[in-house]
Amino acid sequence: MKNLYADIIIPVAVTGSYTYEIPPEMRGALRRGSLVKVNFGQSRNATGLVISIHENQPEGFVPKEITAMLPEAASVNDRLADFILWISDYYMAYPGEVMKAAIPSPDILPGEPSARKRRSSKPAFSGEIIMPASLNEVQSAAYESILKQFREKETVLLHGVTSSGKTEIYIHLIQEQLSEGRQVLYMLPEIALTTQIIERLQRHFGASIGVFHSRLTPAMRREVWSKVSNGTLRAVLGVRSSLFLPFSDLGLIIVDEEHDSSYKQYDPSPRYHARDAAMMLSRINGGRTLLGSATPSLESWHNASAGRYGFVELLTRYGDVMMPEMIVADTRSFGKKARVTSHFTPRLLEAIGEALGREEQVILFQNRRGFSHYLMCPDCGWVPGCTNCSVSYTYHKSIGKMVCHYCGRSTRLPEACPECGSEALITRGFGTEKIEEEIRLLFPSARVARMDQDTTRRRSASSEILSEFAAGATDILIGTQMISKGLDFERLTVVGILDADNMMHFPDFRAFERSFQLMEQVSGRAGRRTRRGKVIIQTADPSHIILRQVLKHDYKSMCSSQLEERSLFGYPPFTKIIRLSVRHRDLEELNVSAARLAKSLRRQLGSHILGPEFPVIMQVQRWYIKTIMIKIDSSLSPSKVKDVVRRAMENELRMPRKGFLRIHADVDPQ
Ligand code: ADP
Ligand code: ZN
Ligand code: ZN
């Protein structure tokens, strides 16, 4: 009998796979996708994923034997193995890093090898728990059009204004898939959003739908993993990591709020974009993808315009509720007259007062947490900053500390300015915490809550805040982008955007697109039922083109003006970008390495290479950073460019140097 070998990936950062010999007793049972135990390096008990089985004896070394096999219920299927390898290749991540992200640690994996039996008892969905609301005429037309276009296109983009009933359409699509016996994945960009939607979905689908995200306990995650694998769970509502669940028959992925940048994983690797990866997963499964948004990303809009995706529009709100009235409040004229240093214009205060008087609710949006952006010495201008990162500290009054939003380091306020000895530091700029403090003083009888990263650290905190708001137990909700989208509250009529300028003037080529999306989304929370909503946008730049487009809810003008700019300057969607980030603790070593890497890339890719340069934040946790940008236009093949980049990175890492150099690639950075 010939020897059999398995190529195995191990959850560590190394290139490629490793070959092991399959012992005779495992021959029948082992397959692609099986999880096994192997001796690897120092570890006698590493978990590995089998990606191929063959008879080719490796040359130059004698392979070790696989030590044990995990139960069949813990293995993944062929398609998930394909998906893991695709993510690794496309996003330039080591296969082991993707495996680590994709496959829960062994103590979370199901232990009982009885999966085969359970798999056959796939329950047919009976649509008796509650029937979905019947769609109105425009919604039905959109629904039919989606189904029709799915016959020809793998992906359809649904552009539906806020409160047009996109979620209702999703419910009908899920119902349709379930009645055909297929599985559905419904993706949202943030955990906080799953709370409200899951209640809505469970009303229709009961126990056949589950939730999946990183805040579940290990036991809950294990349950979802095995129920998806054996088919008892037919639909999953989840965030980006739910792409790696072992679906056995995935017919449809819905990517809601598809424009949201939270779909991009930044750290650690794999740095994948869950929207784009979802389309690949659907292709592997022979399924379809629906992208939905009131403000689609320019990438998706462009793909739909070019006919690569199907396209469906819903331009009216359900029940013919009017889009909210948009008001710009100029903070300049107010600043000159004002004797007080309030962050509220009279127009905003008036609107809040009116809403409270009618027992309606208010959302106040400020895309920055903490109390102030930074502290400053009024005498010499000294600004306290993190000693690990080149970032000023954010003041958090409630804990009486200054916090670095990059590394989390916190420290007490200095008694006096270390530069000049002055005793009174002043606060500059404002975050959600300061807004909360001021609102409590201005409206002492209002019930106020705040939702941001600081108030939602506890597992159930965000769902508690949202359900209290939904139940009317809160009058004013203050928050960051966490409260900007997806939420549907009956009595919410006024939305205040405290500072439009800090979004619009952020130094990034996507800043205008992002500001439009954020403002349009948060506006969309106002007046979704009977009374028309009112949105007050505070700015010192009222004639800015983005504001003029937001005021008219003119998404299409925003798209065409921004696409024109992108094309002119060679940015996505007209090019693809790979951003290399090079780090070293010694600035001189970093400069030398980054320059050499860029030079070697330029030799092959010429003017497609930009940099190296320091990013806005040039030091994080004591590591200095330089970035190199690679712009891939239609004259280049992305996969060839990636090969060149991989080789150049590996060569640079092998150069002799003092200390440790890190390089990582971010493909399609957001
Ligand atoms: P979107 O997802 O586009 O923001 P939703 O699906 O949340 O919109 O719909 C907005 C509101 O209108 C929700 O409260 C929803 O229940 C209601 N609604 C939408 N379509 C219908 C329908 N066909 N029948 C009953 N209620 C609907
Ligand atoms: Zn000073
Ligand atoms: Zn720091």
Tab-separated table of N, CA, C and O and ligand atoms in Angstrom, residues 385-393 403-410 619-622, ligand 3:
chain	number	residue	atom	x	y	z
A	385	GLY	N	0.378	64.308	25.726
A	385	GLY	CA	0.188	63.236	24.761
A	385	GLY	C	0.731	61.933	25.297
A	385	GLY	O	1.537	61.911	26.232
A	386	CYS	N	0.302	60.832	24.669
A	386	CYS	CA	0.729	59.508	25.094
A	386	CYS	C	2.229	59.348	24.833
A	386	CYS	O	2.730	59.744	23.783
A	387	THR	N	2.923	58.756	25.796
A	387	THR	CA	4.362	58.575	25.624
A	387	THR	C	4.689	57.375	24.736
A	387	THR	O	5.814	57.187	24.321
A	388	ASN	N	3.676	56.536	24.423
A	388	ASN	CA	3.912	55.400	23.524
A	388	ASN	C	3.542	55.714	22.087
A	388	ASN	O	3.973	55.031	21.168
A	389	CYS	N	2.643	56.686	21.917
A	389	CYS	CA	2.080	56.931	20.595
A	389	CYS	C	2.162	58.438	20.326
A	389	CYS	O	2.119	59.230	21.250
A	390	SER	N	2.237	58.821	19.053
A	390	SER	CA	2.261	60.258	18.785
A	390	SER	C	0.837	60.799	18.703
A	390	SER	O	0.393	61.268	17.669
A	391	VAL	N	0.102	60.701	19.793
A	391	VAL	CA	-1.302	61.082	19.833
A	391	VAL	C	-1.537	61.858	21.118
A	391	VAL	O	-1.009	61.488	22.169
A	392	SER	N	-2.345	62.934	21.026
A	392	SER	CA	-2.654	63.626	22.273
A	392	SER	C	-3.675	62.812	23.069
A	392	SER	O	-4.477	62.066	22.517
A	393	TYR	N	-3.608	62.957	24.367
A	393	TYR	CA	-4.556	62.247	25.232
A	393	TYR	C	-5.947	62.836	25.100
A	393	TYR	O	-6.107	64.037	24.892
A	403	VAL	N	-6.804	59.515	28.507
A	403	VAL	CA	-6.714	58.185	27.910
A	403	VAL	C	-6.174	58.289	26.483
A	403	VAL	O	-6.569	59.180	25.732
A	404	CYS	N	-5.277	57.384	26.117
A	404	CYS	CA	-4.804	57.312	24.727
A	404	CYS	C	-5.755	56.402	23.958
A	404	CYS	O	-5.921	55.242	24.315
A	405	HIS	N	-6.397	56.931	22.899
A	405	HIS	CA	-7.356	56.127	22.149
A	405	HIS	C	-6.663	55.154	21.195
A	405	HIS	O	-7.316	54.386	20.514
A	406	TYR	N	-5.344	55.196	21.152
A	406	TYR	CA	-4.631	54.230	20.300
A	406	TYR	C	-4.152	53.007	21.051
A	406	TYR	O	-4.245	51.897	20.557
A	407	CYS	N	-3.594	53.216	22.266
A	407	CYS	CA	-3.073	52.045	22.984
A	407	CYS	C	-3.834	51.793	24.282
A	407	CYS	O	-3.598	50.792	24.946
A	408	GLY	N	-4.754	52.688	24.641
A	408	GLY	CA	-5.560	52.467	25.831
A	408	GLY	C	-4.894	52.914	27.117
A	408	GLY	O	-5.494	52.898	28.195
A	409	ARG	N	-3.623	53.332	27.037
A	409	ARG	CA	-2.912	53.775	28.223
A	409	ARG	C	-3.645	54.965	28.851
A	409	ARG	O	-4.101	55.867	28.161
A	410	SER	N	-3.763	54.953	30.185
A	410	SER	CA	-4.414	56.097	30.821
A	410	SER	C	-3.552	56.609	31.962
A	410	SER	O	-2.760	55.870	32.541
A	619	GLN	N	3.559	57.152	15.478
A	619	GLN	CA	4.104	56.226	16.459
A	619	GLN	C	2.961	55.656	17.290
A	619	GLN	O	2.137	56.401	17.812
A	620	VAL	N	2.900	54.341	17.385
A	620	VAL	CA	1.876	53.700	18.203
A	620	VAL	C	2.546	52.638	19.054
A	620	VAL	O	3.277	51.781	18.546
A	621	GLN	N	2.289	52.683	20.338
A	621	GLN	CA	2.894	51.742	21.289
A	621	GLN	C	4.402	51.628	21.100
A	621	GLN	O	4.946	50.525	21.044
A	622	ARG	N	5.028	52.739	20.960
A	622	ARG	CA	6.479	52.858	20.812
A	622	ARG	C	7.031	52.404	19.461
A	622	ARG	O	8.223	52.482	19.228
B	3	ZN	ZN	-0.851	55.388	23.327
